[in-house]
Structure formats: structure tokens, C-alpha cells
Amino acid sequence: MKGEPVVSQDAPITAEDLYRCVHCGLCLSACPTYMETGLETESPRGRIALMKAVHEGRLDINRRVAGHWDMCLACRACETACPSGVPYGRLIETARRDAVEQGAVSWRHRMVAALFLRGLLPRLRMLRLLASALRLYQRRGLRRLVRWSRILKLLPGGLDRLEAQLPELPTRFFAPQPGVLRAVGETRMKVGLLSGCVMPVAQAPTMDAAARILRRNGCDVATPVGQGCCGALNLHSGDPKTARGMARRNIDAFLDAGVDRIVTASAGCGSAMKEYGELLEDDPVYAERAARAAAMTVDITEFLAGLPLDPPRGRVDARATYQDPCHLAHAQRITEAPRTLLRGTPGLELVEMEEASRCCGAAGIYTITQRRMSERLLASKMEWVLAAGVDMVVTANPGCAIQLENGLREAGSPVRVCHVVDVLDQAYQAEEGPSPSAVQ
Amino acid sequence: MSKRRPLVKGLEAIVGKERVVHHPEDLLVYEYDGSIDRAMPQAVVLPDSTGEVSRVLALAYREGVAVVGRGSGTGLSGGAVASEGGLQVALTRMNRILEVDVENRLAVVEPGVINLRLDQRARRSGLRYAPDPSSQKACTLGGNVAENAGGPHCLAYGVTSNHVLGMEVVLEDGAVTWLGGMERDSHGYDLRGLFVGSEGTFGLATKIVTRLLPTPPAAKTYLAAFSDMRSACDAVSAVIAGGMVPAALEMVDALTIRAVQKVAHAGLPEEAGAALLVELEGEAEELEETGLEVEAILTGAGAFNLRWAESEEERERLWSARKGALGALGALAPNYYLVDGVVPRTRLTEALERVSEIGHRYDLPIANVFHAGDGNLHPCVLFDERKPGAVERVMEAGGDILKVCVELGGALSGEHGIGLEKKAYMPLVFTGEDMEMMKTVRGAFAPLGRLNPGKGFPGGPAGHHNLQRGAVMAAGPGAYV
Ligand SMILES: Cc1cc2nc3c(=O)[nH]c(=O)nc-3n(C[C@H](O)[C@H](O)[C@H](O)COP(=O)(O)OP(=O)(O)OC[C@H]3O[C@@H](n4cnc5c(N)ncnc54)[C@H](O)[C@@H]3O)c2cc1C
Ligand code: SF4
Ligand code: SF4
């Protein structure tokens, strides 16, 4: 089933989607960039108004117009808030693609797109190689030397800050493997675990934890080797073509592996995969397979909360708050499942912080392309996290975790960042061992 | 264009470059509010403090530029649309809740604070801000004061004017003054009362003192389905005649139910011709008793499928369906024109029948979602602005609806203000003398009339429905309806 990539004509923004917006403004207060700036140009309604104006031939896409679209986090909080059901996510993806095609994007964006999005993400082996180099760099004192020399400050684009924000990489990476990890006890079903791009290198322990929990709950776990990055970042930054290629590869990998469900521990990947059906609907070869793969995709929190879960008996003594990843809360409308899992963890006290579902400013490549806004959003988020008086922030997406870690490190806060599955895994681990002190 | 340069330079000197919007492509998103009127301002400025507002207004005064205040731009009468150009002063960044005084049950807020934020904050101290426009998750208190906004719960608690004790105001020339204050009783003329509902023509509010009420101990929310509007209207009359004052009494018709269900699947009765949302508040035992009475009345009037919210989540779901109803109309047509007329409650049925006739006559679908308890109609005429002549036809139909309201002894606006869209109809209810009197009062606050000019009274440009036909039509108006 591995045909040549099919070239399909990209559809323009549809009038139907666009004119569903009745400019009522009810989405404004959900939008992080609007709340931060107070500017209608940085609001969902404003961004849609610009799309309408372009559509109506009143406006050409120029840098300024595209700039307002680029400032959008694609967090889709506006979609949750919109009473009219405007498919904002779809609109912004299309608008950005048009902006890219018309060359109305910044050099920063083009650079990231060329190097990272089109260069690295479709080639996971390269990504891993680079990550290994980075790990060496972080371990071997080279980093200290470089920082001491201040050489990064000489480079454009705030590379010094970027370097500081890179996560500390784990000693081992997670890699897809042939074969199946058997369920502990009786097998209920066979699931495919998406390894993704960033997670297996930056958060391998979380991936391991996810596999352990799934097996513990009666799942045979496959991590098909053919899989790769989900393509979400490409899609969100106006490059559906590369995204489609990546989608086809994953669809083949998982369908050929014969799994009952595709489980992701990354909210961003999950939301992209759930939309594979739409992404490839005009592809005569893949449309049906894409829809099938999309329907099989579940977020790990949604999946676990929907199982008759074997509840962990070990304790995780901590006060925690949950940060809704945008792509879970807004794109997939999942807010209860992770909280249910956390509440079911013995010893864990879950408190709500203010604005838990407001974007932390991570949003894929946003930290690089819109650094200032990303920092402003992170600063607000830190205020709310710290005001909640917790030992840890739990989330369910790698990008959010890295961003929150950066914010907390800069604030000099001892608050830890965990994925929901890390918490569950700790609780399971605590059952056996001689009470490992879970969270300090 | 000639005046723009010095104005923009002057504004930038006051607030800095980042908070002045003046590029044409950016101004494009400031040409609309929640209504169907459109016009582009010369520039927009986003001040951060009373001092900045004052300096901005003084500058505009010197430069002879008109000033239009803007909150969230959810207004439905074109109030925030700069119909005569000029400078828009957006107060969205002044969004701090300055004080919540639990003991005295009041709050001091900046004008850009979003209505729902104030309510949420008050609720943390066992209090609430009662006026709850359906747009409450987006609209600002400044906009609420300017329009004297109402909402579902205003049936029992009164509109904005009943909940605002005073405000700090910047006048036309930049002078800063206080109207009213922290006290409930005041002496002399009630200037505060005059200011509320002045639609941004008297001055810009920069601080607002609001009253907070204790939250009710319990609430019970009913959803009752009826086979048609007539029986639902009868039920409304019967509830009120029975001496009950529900906290809210809201009606939606079949078309609205369809729209809401299409987007939200909120559990509204899809087979109904109309539905009522009735909320009772009070002590728990008291509610049991009145609840039974209300149930009997509703059933007697023909309610089938009567149910109540069993949990707080269910109650919230019902309310968010109601409050999102206008927006949901976007699922039926790309535009709606909401007519905010009022009729005496006893004539609801007749009014609705005549509205529906008007819809037939103009061949335009009309959805009804409104504050039935107050007799405040909200017929929403559905249309597609890309169809040639549609806007004109819709405005005509709207005019006919307002005439019906006035004929039945009602009023032009329940809560959205006159603004641009209803100014031509003022002579239907007011004489020339009445309007001169109003202008004299306005002159006392704003002698030059440069604050939100062209609003509230007949004359001057209406909002140009700034639609470039042609390319617009490319999409094909047939995409909807
Ligand atoms: C979906 C929807 C539902 C709605 N439901 C209701 C409802 O139930 N009840 C109701 O009453 N209204 C309702 N409205 C109308 C609207 O939300 C209200 O009129 C609201 O008060 C407007 O607030 P805003 O902040 O959006 O003001 P804007 O629309 O920005 O401005 C409205 C007017 O206020 C003036 N203004 C703004 N700020 C100030 C200030 N600080 N000082 C002086 N003047 C100022 C402006 O110049 C303008 O004339 C609804 C609107 C929508 C879109
Ligand atoms: S996107 Fe939805 S909520 Fe926002 S203005 Fe448009 S219709 Fe209203
Ligand atoms: S996706 Fe997020 S940032 Fe973009 S307009 Fe919607 S709410 Fe705002």
C-alpha cells in the first residue's frame, strides 16, 4: 500500500467555514494573544476578518497580515468558545499555507521551516543523530565553554536563549521496535504506541512509562518501526504537503501492524492524527485508510480513563495542578480524563490553578518564531502556577512540559513538571518497591 | 489622511508605538462590532490608565478629531463603529479588577474588565455581579455601562443601571471627574444615572464602582418544551400572573433550537415549537414549594417534556446553550440582524405572530431567542450579506418589526442601545422636542458633540455596509440557506 505520494490540489479557504463567523466576539476572552495585547488584530475574530477581507479581494496577503496569523498559537481555544462552530483550526492552517505560498512570512519562519520542519522532522534518524550530538554537548562541559565564551550572543535570532531553552536530554532515547511488548496478564487488545519526534529523544522515560502502563492494563504494545513524526508542526505552519507525506507513512505503519488502537502520549500528535481523515480526504489512494487510522487514534489519558483501569495502589504524595494542553482541551475536547486519572492516584491532591486551559506559549515552533509573545504568555502562566502553591504541574504534551520546565527553571522554582503517565507510573512503581519517595 | 500623521505621532508620544493602530490593514478589524454596521476609524489607541485616556482625549480635542470608545466590540447597535471616522479608544487593556470590598459588597473595576471575570471573582467571596448579558464572557463593563446592558437575570435583579454606583469619567476635553461614588444614596442630580446608557456620547468611563449581591443559596432551572410559540407565551403570562418572579424566564423558538443543536448538542428538545428556560432562586425549601407551583403552571399551559437541571453541570450546559444561541445562528446563515424591540408582556403572542408575518412577507427566516419575562424581543433576521440587496431588505424588515413594537405600546430598544442602527426610528417614539432635550443634556457633558458623533439621533451617515461586491460574490451566495 505504499504508492507514490499523490499530488492533490490544495483547497482554498472555503466560504462556508469563513462566513460561519458572525463576528459576535464571544471567542475573544478565550484567546491568549488577545488577552495579552488587547488588540483585535491579535484576536480570533480579527484574524478571521482578515481572511474574509482577503477572500473578498479587499486585501492582499502581505507581511503585516501574515504577521497576525503567525502570532496565532493555533491553540484553538477560540474554537471551544465559539457558539457558531467556526472550524478555526482549519481556517488558520489554510490561511498560513496561502501566506507561505505568497512568500509573506518572516525569515525566521522560513529558516525554521527549511531546517527543522522540512529538513529534520521527516527524517527521524537525523533528528536522533543531532540529539545525540546535543546530548554530548550538554554532558561534556562543552556547553559551559560555549556559554562562557558568549559566542552564541553574537549570532542573530536570539540563539543564546534558544540554547538555554533546550531540554536536558535523557541518557537513553526511546526507539520504535519490531515485535510486540506483551501485556502483563491477560491480553485485552493490541495497541500501537506512537513514538513521535520530540518525545522519544527529549522524554524517553515518559514513553517507557506509557508502554509499562498500557501493558499493565492488558494491552499488547506495538511500536511499529515504519512510523515517524505525525506532521502536525508542518501542517500548522502552512506546509500541508510535507505533512501529508508524513501522515501516509504513519498510516501504513500502524495499519500494517494490525493494531486495535493507536495510542499517543502527545496531545499535539493525537489531534493531528485524529484529523488524518480530513488531511487526506482528497487522496484517492489513502482517503479510506486515513479515515480508519484517524478513528482508531486515542489520547492515552482518554484511553486509560475509558478502560476498566487497574487502579494504582502506590502513593504519590504531592499537591499538583493540571495544565490543559491546548491540543487536548481544545482540539480534542478532553479535559476530564486526565483529571480523573490524577484524582484516582492515591496521595495526590489535585488543585485547579487559574486559567488552566490558557496556552502556556509553547505551541510547536512558536517559541522560536514568536519568542516575545511566547515569553509573555509563559510569564502569565508562571504567575498562575506559582499562585496555586503546588509541588508539581502535570500536563499531557511534550511541548508544554518543556515550556513549563523552562519557565519554572527561570523563576528558580522547585516545582516539578510531569506527564500524567509519569504520575500514574510512579504510583504503580510505588506498589512494589520499598516506598520510593515519590516527589520531593 | 492629512490629519492622520500629526494625530498618530501625538498618540505615539502618549502611549508608545505598540499601542497605536494605524495601518489600513490593521484598521480593517476595527471597522465592525457585533452588529451589521461597518466603518473604518482613522486610528485606534489602547490606553493603559486614566491619565493616558485623559491625554488622548485632550489631544483629539485639540486636533478636532471625533472619539469613539470601544470595549470588546460585541455591541449590537453599531455603538462602537466609527461611522464618521475619527479615533477609536479601545479600553481593552484597562482590565484590572482594582478592589473587591466584600464587607460593603462592591467592586471597583477598570472599564475593560470582562463582565464574567468580575462575576467569577465575586463568586470566590460568595458574591455575584448580577447583570449577565448573554455576551458576558466577552463584553466589558464599560460597554455594559454605556449600553445599560441587561441579561436573563435582570428580570429579578434589574439592569446595569441598578448595579452601578458611580464611575470615574474622562470628558470630551480630557478633564477627569467622578459621577456618583461608593455610596448607595447620593444627593443632588443623579448624574451617574444619566451617564449609564449614554452610549459613549457623554464621556469615557475609566473606573466603575459596581454593587455585588450575595449568591443565592440554591437555584432550580427548568427546561420546558411547547408545541408552539403561542402556548409558550401563555405560559410566560401565567407564571407572572401567578405572582412569581423567576430569576430568569427565557424563550427560544424552533429555528434557534435547531441552530443550537447543530453546534452544541445541548439537549434542547428538537421536536418542540418553542422552549422556555425558567430559573428560580432562593432558599432550598422555598424552591421546592415554588417549584411545584411553576411546574403546575407550565404543564397547565401545555408544556410537554418538562425537566430540570439535576446538577450544576447540566444547569451550566443549559445556560451556555441559551447564551450561545445568537452565535449558533451562524450555523444557519452567515449573518443575522437582531432587532432589540420591546413589547408589553401581555402582547407577546401578537407581536411574535406579526414578526413571523413580516418574515414571510420579506421571504427572510427569522429566529427568536429572547428575554420573555421582560417582553424584550430579539427577532434575528437571517441573511447572507453577499447576496445583492440583502442588507437593504433586512433593514427594511427590521424597521417594520420596530414599528410593530411601537404600535403595540412598546419601545425601540430593550438593552442594546440606539447607536447607528436604530437612530432613524427615534421619531417613532420621540417628538422633536424630546430629542432636543436629550441633546441639551448631552451638550452639558460634551459641548462639541465630538464623542461618538452621529449616534442615537437621526441624521449623519449610517454605518456603510462596507461590502465590496463582486469578488465577494465569487464564493457564491448559494453556499448557505
Ligand atoms: C451574542 C451576543 C449576545 C448579547 N446579549 C446581550 C444581552 O443579553 N443583553 C444586552 O444588554 N446586550 C447583549 N449583547 C450586546 C452587547 O454585548 C452589549 O451591548 C455590551 O454591553 C457591549 O459591551 P462591549 O464591551 O462589547 O462594548 P462595545 O460594543 O465595544 O461598545 C458599546 C458602546 O459602548 C461604548 N463604550 C465602550 N466602552 C466605553 C467606556 N469605557 N466608556 C464609555 N463608553 C464606552 C462604545 O462607544 C459603544 O457605543 C449581546 C451581544 C452579542 C454579540
Ligand atoms: S469565531 Fe465564533 S465566537 Fe468568534 S466572532 Fe466568529 S462566530 Fe463569534
Ligand atoms: S487559536 Fe488560540 S491564539 Fe489563535 S486565535 Fe484561536 S485562541 Fe487565539
mmCIF file of C-alpha atoms in Angstrom, chain A residues 15-30 34-41 43 45-47 49-50 52-53 55-59 62 64-65 68 80-85 354-355 358 372 376, chain B residues 18 21 23 25-26 28-35 38 40 46 70-74 92-93 95 114 117 124 134-135 137-138 263 323-324 326-328 330-331 333-336 385-386 466 468 471-472 475 479-480:
data_model
loop_
_atom_site.group_PDB
_atom_site.id
_atom_site.type_symbol
_atom_site.label_atom_id
_atom_site.label_comp_id
_atom_site.label_asym_id
_atom_site.label_seq_id
_atom_site.Cartn_x
_atom_site.Cartn_y
_atom_site.Cartn_z
ATOM 1 C CA ALA A 15 -16.554 30.428 2.157
ATOM 2 C CA GLU A 16 -18.741 28.155 4.198
ATOM 3 C CA ASP A 17 -16.190 27.863 7.010
ATOM 4 C CA LEU A 18 -15.309 31.529 6.859
ATOM 5 C CA TYR A 19 -18.784 33.004 6.870
ATOM 6 C CA ARG A 20 -19.868 30.852 9.717
ATOM 7 C CA CYS A 21 -18.187 33.525 11.833
ATOM 8 C CA VAL A 22 -20.861 36.060 12.723
ATOM 9 C CA HIS A 23 -18.325 38.379 14.411
ATOM 10 C CA CYS A 24 -20.117 38.110 17.749
ATOM 11 C CA GLY A 25 -16.820 38.327 19.637
ATOM 12 C CA LEU A 26 -17.638 35.603 22.157
ATOM 13 C CA CYS A 27 -14.273 33.961 21.455
ATOM 14 C CA LEU A 28 -12.208 36.998 22.415
ATOM 15 C CA SER A 29 -11.661 36.282 26.082
ATOM 16 C CA ALA A 30 -10.530 32.729 25.306
ATOM 17 C CA TYR A 34 -5.852 38.930 22.561
ATOM 18 C CA MET A 35 -5.939 38.853 26.340
ATOM 19 C CA GLU A 36 -2.233 39.635 26.419
ATOM 20 C CA THR A 37 -2.382 42.564 23.981
ATOM 21 C CA GLY A 38 -5.984 43.771 23.954
ATOM 22 C CA LEU A 39 -5.607 44.072 20.177
ATOM 23 C CA GLU A 40 -8.380 42.985 17.849
ATOM 24 C CA THR A 41 -5.695 42.249 15.238
ATOM 25 C CA SER A 43 -7.844 38.015 18.188
ATOM 26 C CA ARG A 45 -12.364 37.394 15.195
ATOM 27 C CA GLY A 46 -9.760 39.804 13.823
ATOM 28 C CA ARG A 47 -7.768 37.038 12.177
ATOM 29 C CA ALA A 49 -11.869 39.231 9.457
ATOM 30 C CA LEU A 50 -8.521 39.470 7.675
ATOM 31 C CA LYS A 52 -12.575 37.352 4.918
ATOM 32 C CA ALA A 53 -11.066 40.544 3.530
ATOM 33 C CA HIS A 55 -11.244 36.223 0.337
ATOM 34 C CA GLU A 56 -13.348 39.189 -0.718
ATOM 35 C CA GLY A 57 -10.483 40.722 -2.641
ATOM 36 C CA ARG A 58 -10.260 43.763 -0.370
ATOM 37 C CA LEU A 59 -6.832 42.887 0.886
ATOM 38 C CA ASN A 62 1.354 40.910 2.942
ATOM 39 C CA ARG A 64 1.701 42.573 8.151
ATOM 40 C CA VAL A 65 -1.393 40.496 7.545
ATOM 41 C CA HIS A 68 -1.181 38.487 12.685
ATOM 42 C CA THR A 80 -14.077 25.718 22.115
ATOM 43 C CA ALA A 81 -15.534 29.126 22.936
ATOM 44 C CA CYS A 82 -17.268 29.739 19.610
ATOM 45 C CA PRO A 83 -21.029 29.160 19.750
ATOM 46 C CA SER A 84 -21.222 29.091 15.977
ATOM 47 C CA GLY A 85 -18.905 26.131 15.466
ATOM 48 C CA GLU A 354 -6.420 29.978 37.459
ATOM 49 C CA GLU A 355 -6.683 29.795 33.660
ATOM 50 C CA ARG A 358 -4.903 29.031 28.686
ATOM 51 C CA ARG A 372 8.458 37.610 22.700
ATOM 52 C CA ARG A 376 4.826 36.895 27.813
ATOM 53 C CA GLU B 18 2.847 49.421 20.108
ATOM 54 C CA VAL B 21 -3.034 51.036 15.366
ATOM 55 C CA HIS B 23 -2.024 50.747 9.193
ATOM 56 C CA GLU B 25 -4.861 46.511 7.008
ATOM 57 C CA ASP B 26 -4.956 46.610 10.801
ATOM 58 C CA LEU B 28 -9.818 46.787 8.895
ATOM 59 C CA VAL B 29 -10.512 44.715 12.002
ATOM 60 C CA TYR B 30 -11.763 47.762 13.852
ATOM 61 C CA GLU B 31 -14.485 48.548 11.352
ATOM 62 C CA TYR B 32 -17.065 46.230 12.907
ATOM 63 C CA ASP B 33 -18.672 45.384 16.223
ATOM 64 C CA GLY B 34 -21.286 42.670 16.821
ATOM 65 C CA SER B 35 -23.845 44.469 14.643
ATOM 66 C CA ARG B 38 -19.218 48.936 9.431
ATOM 67 C CA MET B 40 -13.218 52.355 9.487
ATOM 68 C CA LEU B 46 -5.169 51.456 23.526
ATOM 69 C CA ARG B 70 -14.663 50.710 22.306
ATOM 70 C CA GLY B 71 -14.898 47.784 24.681
ATOM 71 C CA SER B 72 -14.984 44.268 23.267
ATOM 72 C CA GLY B 73 -16.999 45.307 20.237
ATOM 73 C CA THR B 74 -19.873 42.939 20.970
ATOM 74 C CA THR B 92 -9.466 46.549 26.438
ATOM 75 C CA ARG B 93 -6.112 46.872 28.157
ATOM 76 C CA ASN B 95 -8.848 45.320 32.526
ATOM 77 C CA ILE B 114 -14.915 41.432 31.169
ATOM 78 C CA ARG B 117 -14.438 37.846 35.103
ATOM 79 C CA ARG B 124 -14.955 33.452 45.166
ATOM 80 C CA SER B 134 -25.631 36.669 27.052
ATOM 81 C CA SER B 135 -22.351 38.093 25.804
ATOM 82 C CA LYS B 137 -17.937 36.053 28.605
ATOM 83 C CA ALA B 138 -16.702 38.723 26.225
ATOM 84 C CA VAL B 263 -23.431 23.138 17.007
ATOM 85 C CA LYS B 323 -26.103 32.291 25.870
ATOM 86 C CA GLY B 324 -24.504 30.860 22.777
ATOM 87 C CA LEU B 326 -27.099 34.042 18.901
ATOM 88 C CA GLY B 327 -23.688 32.879 17.841
ATOM 89 C CA ALA B 328 -25.086 29.497 16.914
ATOM 90 C CA GLY B 330 -24.018 31.279 12.295
ATOM 91 C CA ALA B 331 -24.701 27.629 11.618
ATOM 92 C CA ALA B 333 -26.758 31.750 7.869
ATOM 93 C CA PRO B 334 -23.634 33.898 7.671
ATOM 94 C CA ASN B 335 -25.346 36.990 9.091
ATOM 95 C CA TYR B 336 -28.114 37.869 11.447
ATOM 96 C CA GLU B 385 -24.717 39.861 3.163
ATOM 97 C CA ARG B 386 -23.121 38.643 -0.041
ATOM 98 C CA ASN B 466 -18.770 48.315 3.524
ATOM 99 C CA GLN B 468 -17.146 45.176 -1.912
ATOM 100 C CA ALA B 471 -15.129 39.445 -5.562
ATOM 101 C CA VAL B 472 -17.288 38.801 -2.535
ATOM 102 C CA ALA B 475 -17.870 32.298 -3.217
ATOM 103 C CA ALA B 479 -23.307 28.484 -0.072
ATOM 104 C CA TYR B 480 -25.934 28.948 2.607
#
